[in-house]
């Protein structure tokens, strides 16, 4: 105890009060079926690997040189694929980093931030890091939330769409109406899972100055290990993010990640087939889980949140882990009897279902 106190004496007071985000377990060995961190079950497009090798072989862009300061080429690719301006894009080392820049540049020091009571738990961690006051938006019994009764005094709002952990998506029109009614409130929509069946709000950034959208290459493009994410928004919002980035680390995205991102965006065929596979497997998993007595939320993500009517979630989590299948369990009281399962390959889904069936059959 005294030893611990001693070791903290140089800590900044904010650091003492942090509660950092805990990601899902990454086992060191490969003998688990990993359905706990919403990674893509296949690798990225084969063109990504080719592009990385080509970059290493290209003398003009060897690793001894710093990357392009503004990731111009990757920005061009993103701009083209989303049909927006190059100057409306901000690229970072994973969307977690992009979100951190957003919190610091656009939320901190501006008053209360509203966020759903159940969502990506990185948001409250970042809010504490940047000392931002939070107001939680209550979830209804069906796990949806209403943007229209935020109360007064809210300066910003952030949510994931589809929402993290639940998978439930809101319509673009609903978000657009909210933007129109709240011109002085900044809204950030985290679209980490949008490619799996939700409507993107990217087109809204052309018309509205009070919305920023973030996306990632980690989930639908199978590049979680590369760390690549971005934000799109009005040029004034992007300028604020650049100011923070350039006061902190001018080159967050390395040359290999840039090349990987461009190659990934170019391979539309891989992207569409992979997406289709995951959506089909999700449908298959939802049907089978329901027939085993599980309640499953209607997911637009590459995961489902599910709860068995008679079996405790912790028991299911432990049983699966003993059988080398990792899923995600959250201690949050509202979802303490639920588990989140990432959508794997068809084979992984079948193995998971066999294991769940054996628990259910013991009832
Ligand atoms: C996975 C995830 C992210 C982080 O993505 P990275 O680009 O890998 O940092 C952001 N938001 C949500 C809701 C996520 O689930």
Coordinates of C-alpha atoms and ligand atoms in Angstrom, one line a residue:
X1 CA 0.0 0.0 0.0
X2 CA 2.6 2.6 1.1
X3 CA 4.8 1.4 -1.8
X4 CA 2.0 2.1 -4.2
X5 CA 1.4 5.6 -2.7
X6 CA 5.1 6.3 -3.1
X7 CA 5.1 5.2 -6.8
X8 CA 2.2 7.6 -7.5
X9 CA 3.8 10.7 -6.1
X10 CA 4.7 12.1 -9.5
X11 CA 1.4 11.4 -11.1
X12 CA -0.7 14.2 -12.5
X13 CA -4.0 14.4 -10.5
X14 CA -6.0 13.6 -13.6
X15 CA -4.0 10.4 -14.1
X16 CA -4.8 9.3 -10.6
X17 CA -8.5 9.5 -11.4
X18 CA -8.5 7.8 -14.8
X19 CA -10.4 4.6 -15.5
X20 CA -8.8 3.5 -18.8
X21 CA -10.7 1.5 -21.3
X22 CA -10.2 -2.3 -21.1
X23 CA -10.3 -3.9 -24.5
X24 CA -11.3 -7.5 -25.1
X25 CA -8.7 -10.2 -24.4
X26 CA -6.0 -10.8 -27.0
X27 CA -4.7 -14.3 -26.2
X28 CA -1.0 -14.8 -27.1
X29 CA -1.6 -18.2 -28.7
X30 CA -3.9 -18.9 -31.6
X31 CA -6.0 -21.7 -30.3
X32 CA -9.1 -19.7 -29.5
X33 CA -12.0 -19.0 -31.8
X34 CA -11.9 -15.2 -31.2
X35 CA -15.4 -13.8 -31.2
X36 CA -14.8 -11.1 -28.6
X37 CA -13.4 -8.0 -30.3
X38 CA -15.4 -7.7 -33.5
X39 CA -12.4 -8.2 -35.7
X40 CA -13.0 -9.4 -39.3
X41 CA -12.9 -13.2 -39.4
X42 CA -10.9 -13.1 -42.7
X43 CA -7.7 -11.1 -43.3
X44 CA -7.9 -7.9 -45.4
X45 CA -8.0 -7.9 -49.2
X46 CA -5.0 -9.8 -50.6
X47 CA -4.2 -6.5 -52.5
X48 CA -3.3 -5.0 -49.1
X49 CA -0.4 -7.4 -48.6
X50 CA 0.8 -6.8 -52.1
X51 CA 0.7 -3.0 -51.6
X52 CA 2.7 -3.3 -48.3
X53 CA 5.4 -5.4 -50.0
X54 CA 5.5 -3.0 -53.0
X55 CA 6.0 -0.1 -50.6
X56 CA 8.8 -1.8 -48.9
X57 CA 10.4 -2.4 -52.3
X58 CA 9.9 1.1 -53.6
X59 CA 13.0 3.2 -53.1
X60 CA 11.1 6.5 -53.3
X61 CA 9.1 5.6 -50.2
X62 CA 11.4 3.6 -48.0
X63 CA 10.9 3.6 -44.3
X64 CA 13.8 5.8 -43.7
X65 CA 11.7 8.8 -44.9
X66 CA 8.9 10.3 -42.8
X67 CA 5.4 9.6 -44.2
X68 CA 3.5 12.2 -46.2
X69 CA 2.6 14.9 -43.6
X70 CA -1.0 15.0 -44.5
X71 CA -1.5 11.5 -45.9
X72 CA -2.5 13.2 -49.2
X73 CA -2.8 10.0 -51.2
X74 CA -4.9 8.1 -48.7
X75 CA -7.1 11.2 -48.3
X76 CA -7.7 11.3 -52.1
X77 CA -8.8 7.6 -52.0
X78 CA -11.1 8.1 -49.1
X79 CA -12.5 11.3 -50.7
X80 CA -13.2 9.4 -53.9
X81 CA -14.8 6.5 -52.2
X82 CA -17.1 8.6 -50.0
X83 CA -17.7 11.4 -52.6
X84 CA -16.6 14.2 -50.4
X85 CA -13.8 16.8 -50.4
X86 CA -10.2 16.0 -49.6
X87 CA -10.2 18.8 -47.1
X88 CA -13.1 17.3 -45.2
X89 CA -11.0 14.3 -44.1
X90 CA -8.8 13.8 -41.0
X91 CA -6.8 10.5 -40.8
X92 CA -5.5 8.9 -37.6
X93 CA -3.8 5.9 -36.2
X94 CA -7.1 3.9 -35.7
X95 CA -10.4 5.7 -35.0
X96 CA -9.7 5.5 -31.3
X97 CA -6.9 8.0 -31.8
X98 CA -9.2 10.1 -34.1
X99 CA -11.8 10.1 -31.3
X100 CA -9.2 11.2 -28.8
X101 CA -8.4 14.2 -31.0
X102 CA -12.1 14.9 -31.3
X103 CA -12.6 14.9 -27.6
X104 CA -9.6 17.2 -27.0
X105 CA -10.2 19.6 -29.9
X106 CA -14.0 19.7 -30.0
X107 CA -15.5 18.6 -26.7
X108 CA -13.0 19.6 -23.9
X109 CA -13.6 23.0 -22.3
X110 CA -17.0 23.5 -24.0
X111 CA -19.4 22.1 -21.5
X112 CA -21.5 19.0 -21.1
X113 CA -21.2 16.0 -23.5
X114 CA -24.2 13.7 -23.8
X115 CA -23.7 10.0 -24.6
X116 CA -25.9 6.9 -24.4
X117 CA -25.7 5.0 -21.1
X118 CA -24.6 2.0 -23.0
X119 CA -22.2 2.6 -25.9
X120 CA -18.5 2.3 -26.7
X121 CA -16.9 2.5 -23.3
X122 CA -13.9 4.4 -24.7
X123 CA -16.1 7.6 -24.7
X124 CA -16.3 7.9 -20.9
X125 CA -12.6 7.0 -20.6
X126 CA -11.7 9.9 -22.9
X127 CA -14.2 12.2 -21.2
X128 CA -12.4 11.6 -17.9
X129 CA -9.0 12.1 -19.5
X130 CA -10.0 15.5 -20.9
X131 CA -12.1 16.4 -17.9
X132 CA -15.4 16.7 -19.8
X133 CA -18.6 16.6 -17.9
X134 CA -20.9 13.8 -19.1
X135 CA -24.6 13.4 -19.2
X136 CA -25.9 9.8 -19.9
X137 CA -28.8 9.3 -22.2
X138 CA -31.0 6.6 -20.8
X139 CA -31.8 3.6 -22.9
X140 CA -35.4 2.3 -23.3
X141 CA -36.3 -1.3 -22.5
X142 CA -35.7 -2.2 -26.1
X143 CA -32.1 -0.7 -25.9
X144 CA -32.9 2.2 -28.2
X145 CA -32.3 5.8 -27.2
X146 CA -34.0 9.1 -27.9
X147 CA -32.0 12.1 -29.0
X148 CA -34.9 14.5 -28.6
X149 CA -34.9 14.8 -24.8
X150 CA -31.3 15.6 -24.0
X151 CA -32.3 18.4 -21.6
X152 CA -30.7 21.8 -21.6
X153 CA -27.1 22.8 -21.4
X154 CA -25.7 20.1 -23.6
X155 CA -23.0 21.3 -25.9
X156 CA -22.1 18.1 -27.7
X157 CA -23.3 14.6 -28.2
X158 CA -21.5 11.4 -29.3
X159 CA -22.9 7.9 -30.1
X160 CA -22.0 5.0 -32.3
X161 CA -24.3 4.2 -35.2
X162 CA -24.9 1.2 -35.2
X163 CA -24.5 1.6 -31.4
X164 CA -21.7 -0.3 -29.9
X165 CA -22.6 -3.4 -27.8
X166 CA -26.3 -3.3 -28.9
X167 CA -25.8 -3.2 -32.7
X168 CA -29.0 -1.1 -33.0
X169 CA -28.9 1.5 -35.8
X170 CA -30.7 4.8 -36.1
X171 CA -31.9 6.1 -39.5
X172 CA -30.0 8.9 -41.2
X173 CA -33.2 10.9 -41.5
X174 CA -33.6 10.8 -37.7
X175 CA -30.1 12.1 -37.2
X176 CA -30.6 14.8 -39.9
X177 CA -33.7 16.1 -38.1
X178 CA -31.7 16.3 -34.9
X179 CA -29.0 18.3 -36.6
X180 CA -31.5 20.7 -38.0
X181 CA -33.1 21.3 -34.6
X182 CA -29.8 21.7 -32.8
X183 CA -27.5 23.9 -34.9
X184 CA -25.4 24.9 -31.9
X185 CA -24.8 21.4 -30.7
X186 CA -21.9 19.4 -32.1
X187 CA -22.8 15.8 -32.9
X188 CA -20.2 13.1 -33.5
X189 CA -21.4 9.8 -35.1
X190 CA -19.0 6.9 -34.7
X191 CA -19.6 4.7 -37.7
X192 CA -17.2 1.9 -36.9
X193 CA -19.8 -0.7 -37.9
X194 CA -21.8 1.2 -40.5
X195 CA -20.7 -1.0 -43.4
X196 CA -22.6 -4.0 -42.0
X197 CA -26.0 -2.7 -42.8
X198 CA -26.7 0.8 -41.4
X199 CA -27.2 4.1 -43.2
X200 CA -24.1 6.3 -43.2
X201 CA -24.3 10.0 -42.2
X202 CA -21.3 10.9 -44.4
X203 CA -23.5 12.7 -47.0
X204 CA -24.8 15.0 -44.2
X205 CA -21.3 16.5 -43.7
X206 CA -21.7 18.4 -47.0
X207 CA -24.7 20.2 -45.8
X208 CA -24.3 20.5 -42.0
X209 CA -21.5 22.1 -40.0
X210 CA -22.5 20.5 -36.7
X211 CA -21.7 16.9 -37.5
X212 CA -18.5 14.9 -37.6
X213 CA -18.5 11.2 -38.7
X214 CA -15.7 8.7 -37.8
X215 CA -15.0 5.4 -39.5
X216 CA -12.4 2.7 -39.3
X217 CA -10.5 0.2 -41.4
X218 CA -10.5 -2.2 -38.5
X219 CA -13.8 -4.0 -38.8
X220 CA -15.3 -4.1 -42.3
X221 CA -11.8 -3.9 -44.0
X222 CA -10.1 -6.5 -41.7
X223 CA -7.2 -4.1 -40.8
X224 CA -7.5 -3.9 -37.0
X225 CA -3.8 -4.7 -36.7
X226 CA -2.8 -1.8 -39.0
X227 CA -4.5 1.0 -37.0
X228 CA -6.2 3.2 -39.5
X229 CA -9.3 5.4 -39.0
X230 CA -10.6 8.8 -40.1
X231 CA -13.1 11.5 -39.5
X232 CA -15.1 13.4 -42.0
X233 CA -16.7 16.8 -41.5
X234 CA -16.9 20.5 -42.2
X235 CA -13.4 22.0 -42.9
X236 CA -13.6 24.1 -39.7
X237 CA -14.0 20.9 -37.6
X238 CA -11.2 19.2 -39.5
X239 CA -8.9 22.2 -39.0
X240 CA -9.4 21.9 -35.2
X241 CA -8.3 18.2 -35.3
X242 CA -5.3 19.1 -37.4
X243 CA -4.2 21.7 -34.9
X244 CA -4.3 19.1 -32.1
X245 CA -2.6 16.5 -34.2
X246 CA 0.2 18.8 -35.3
X247 CA 0.7 19.8 -31.6
X248 CA 1.1 16.2 -30.6
X249 CA 2.4 13.9 -33.4
X250 CA 2.6 15.2 -37.0
X251 CA 2.9 11.7 -38.5
X252 CA 0.5 9.4 -36.7
X253 CA -0.1 7.2 -39.8
X254 CA 2.9 5.4 -41.2
X255 CA 3.8 4.6 -44.8
X256 CA 2.7 1.0 -44.7
X257 CA -0.7 1.8 -43.2
X258 CA -1.3 4.5 -45.9
X259 CA -0.5 2.0 -48.7
X260 CA -2.6 -0.6 -47.0
X261 CA -5.6 1.8 -46.7
X262 CA -5.4 2.8 -50.4
X263 CA -5.2 -0.8 -51.6
X264 CA -8.1 -1.7 -49.3
X265 CA -10.3 1.0 -50.8
X266 CA -9.4 0.0 -54.3
X267 CA -10.5 -3.6 -53.8
X268 CA -14.3 -3.0 -53.9
X269 CA -15.0 -6.6 -54.9
X270 CA -13.3 -8.0 -51.8
X271 CA -15.1 -5.5 -49.6
X272 CA -18.5 -6.3 -51.0
X273 CA -18.1 -10.0 -50.8
X274 CA -16.8 -9.9 -47.2
X275 CA -19.6 -7.7 -46.1
X276 CA -22.2 -10.0 -47.7
X277 CA -20.6 -13.0 -46.0
X278 CA -20.8 -11.4 -42.6
X279 CA -24.3 -10.2 -43.0
X280 CA -25.4 -13.7 -44.1
X281 CA -23.6 -15.3 -41.2
X282 CA -25.2 -12.8 -38.8
X283 CA -28.6 -13.8 -40.1
X284 CA -27.8 -17.5 -39.7
X285 CA -26.5 -16.9 -36.2
X286 CA -29.5 -14.9 -35.1
X287 CA -31.9 -17.6 -36.4
X288 CA -30.1 -20.4 -34.7
X289 CA -29.6 -18.5 -31.4
X290 CA -33.3 -17.8 -31.3
X291 CA -34.2 -21.4 -31.8
X292 CA -31.9 -22.3 -28.8
X293 CA -33.9 -19.9 -26.6
X294 CA -31.7 -16.8 -26.9
X295 CA -33.0 -13.3 -27.1
X296 CA -31.0 -11.4 -29.8
X297 CA -31.1 -7.7 -30.4
X298 CA -31.6 -6.6 -34.0
X299 CA -28.0 -6.0 -35.0
X300 CA -26.6 -3.9 -37.9
X301 CA -23.0 -4.6 -36.8
X302 CA -20.6 -7.6 -37.2
X303 CA -21.7 -8.8 -33.8
X304 CA -24.9 -9.6 -31.8
X305 CA -25.8 -8.9 -28.2
X306 CA -27.7 -11.9 -26.8
X307 CA -29.1 -13.2 -23.6
X308 CA -30.5 -16.6 -22.7
X309 CA -33.9 -16.7 -21.0
X310 CA -32.8 -19.3 -18.5
X311 CA -29.0 -19.4 -18.4
X312 CA -26.8 -16.9 -16.8
X313 CA -24.5 -15.0 -19.1
X314 CA -21.3 -15.5 -17.0
X315 CA -21.9 -19.2 -17.1
X316 CA -22.2 -19.2 -20.9
X317 CA -19.1 -17.0 -21.1
X318 CA -17.1 -19.4 -18.9
X319 CA -18.3 -22.5 -20.6
X320 CA -17.3 -21.1 -24.0
X321 CA -13.9 -20.0 -22.8
X322 CA -13.2 -23.5 -21.4
X323 CA -14.1 -24.7 -24.9
X324 CA -11.7 -22.3 -26.5
X325 CA -14.2 -19.8 -27.7
X326 CA -13.9 -16.2 -26.6
X327 CA -16.9 -13.9 -26.5
X328 CA -17.3 -10.6 -24.7
X329 CA -19.0 -10.1 -21.3
X330 CA -19.5 -6.7 -19.9
X331 CA -19.9 -6.0 -16.2
X332 CA -22.2 -3.0 -16.8
X333 CA -25.4 -3.7 -14.8
X334 CA -27.8 -3.0 -17.6
X335 CA -26.3 -5.7 -19.8
X336 CA -24.9 -8.0 -17.1
X337 CA -27.0 -11.0 -18.4
X338 CA -26.0 -10.5 -22.0
X339 CA -23.0 -11.6 -24.0
X340 CA -21.7 -10.0 -27.2
X341 CA -20.6 -12.4 -30.0
X342 CA -18.6 -11.2 -33.0
X343 CA -19.7 -12.7 -36.3
X344 CA -17.1 -15.2 -37.5
X345 CA -16.8 -17.5 -40.5
X346 CA -19.7 -19.9 -41.1
X347 CA -17.5 -22.7 -39.6
X348 CA -16.8 -20.6 -36.5
X349 CA -20.5 -19.8 -36.1
X350 CA -21.3 -23.6 -36.3
X351 CA -18.7 -24.5 -33.7
X352 CA -20.1 -21.8 -31.4
X353 CA -23.7 -23.0 -31.9
X354 CA -22.7 -26.6 -31.1
X355 CA -21.1 -25.4 -27.8
X356 CA -24.2 -23.3 -26.9
X357 CA -26.5 -26.2 -27.8
X358 CA -24.6 -28.5 -25.3
X359 CA -25.2 -25.9 -22.5
X360 CA -28.8 -25.5 -23.4
X361 CA -29.3 -29.3 -23.5
X362 CA -28.1 -29.7 -20.0
X363 CA -31.0 -27.6 -18.7
Ligands
LIG1 C1 -13.8 -0.9 -32.8 C2 -14.4 0.4 -32.6 C3 -13.6 1.6 -32.7 C4 -12.1 1.6 -32.8 O1 -11.7 1.3 -34.0 P1 -10.1 1.5 -34.3 O2 -10.1 2.2 -35.6 O3 -9.6 0.1 -34.3 O4 -9.4 2.3 -33.2 C5 -14.3 2.8 -32.6 N1 -15.6 2.9 -32.2 C6 -16.3 1.8 -32.0 C7 -17.7 1.9 -31.7 C8 -15.7 0.5 -32.2 O5 -16.4 -0.6 -31.9

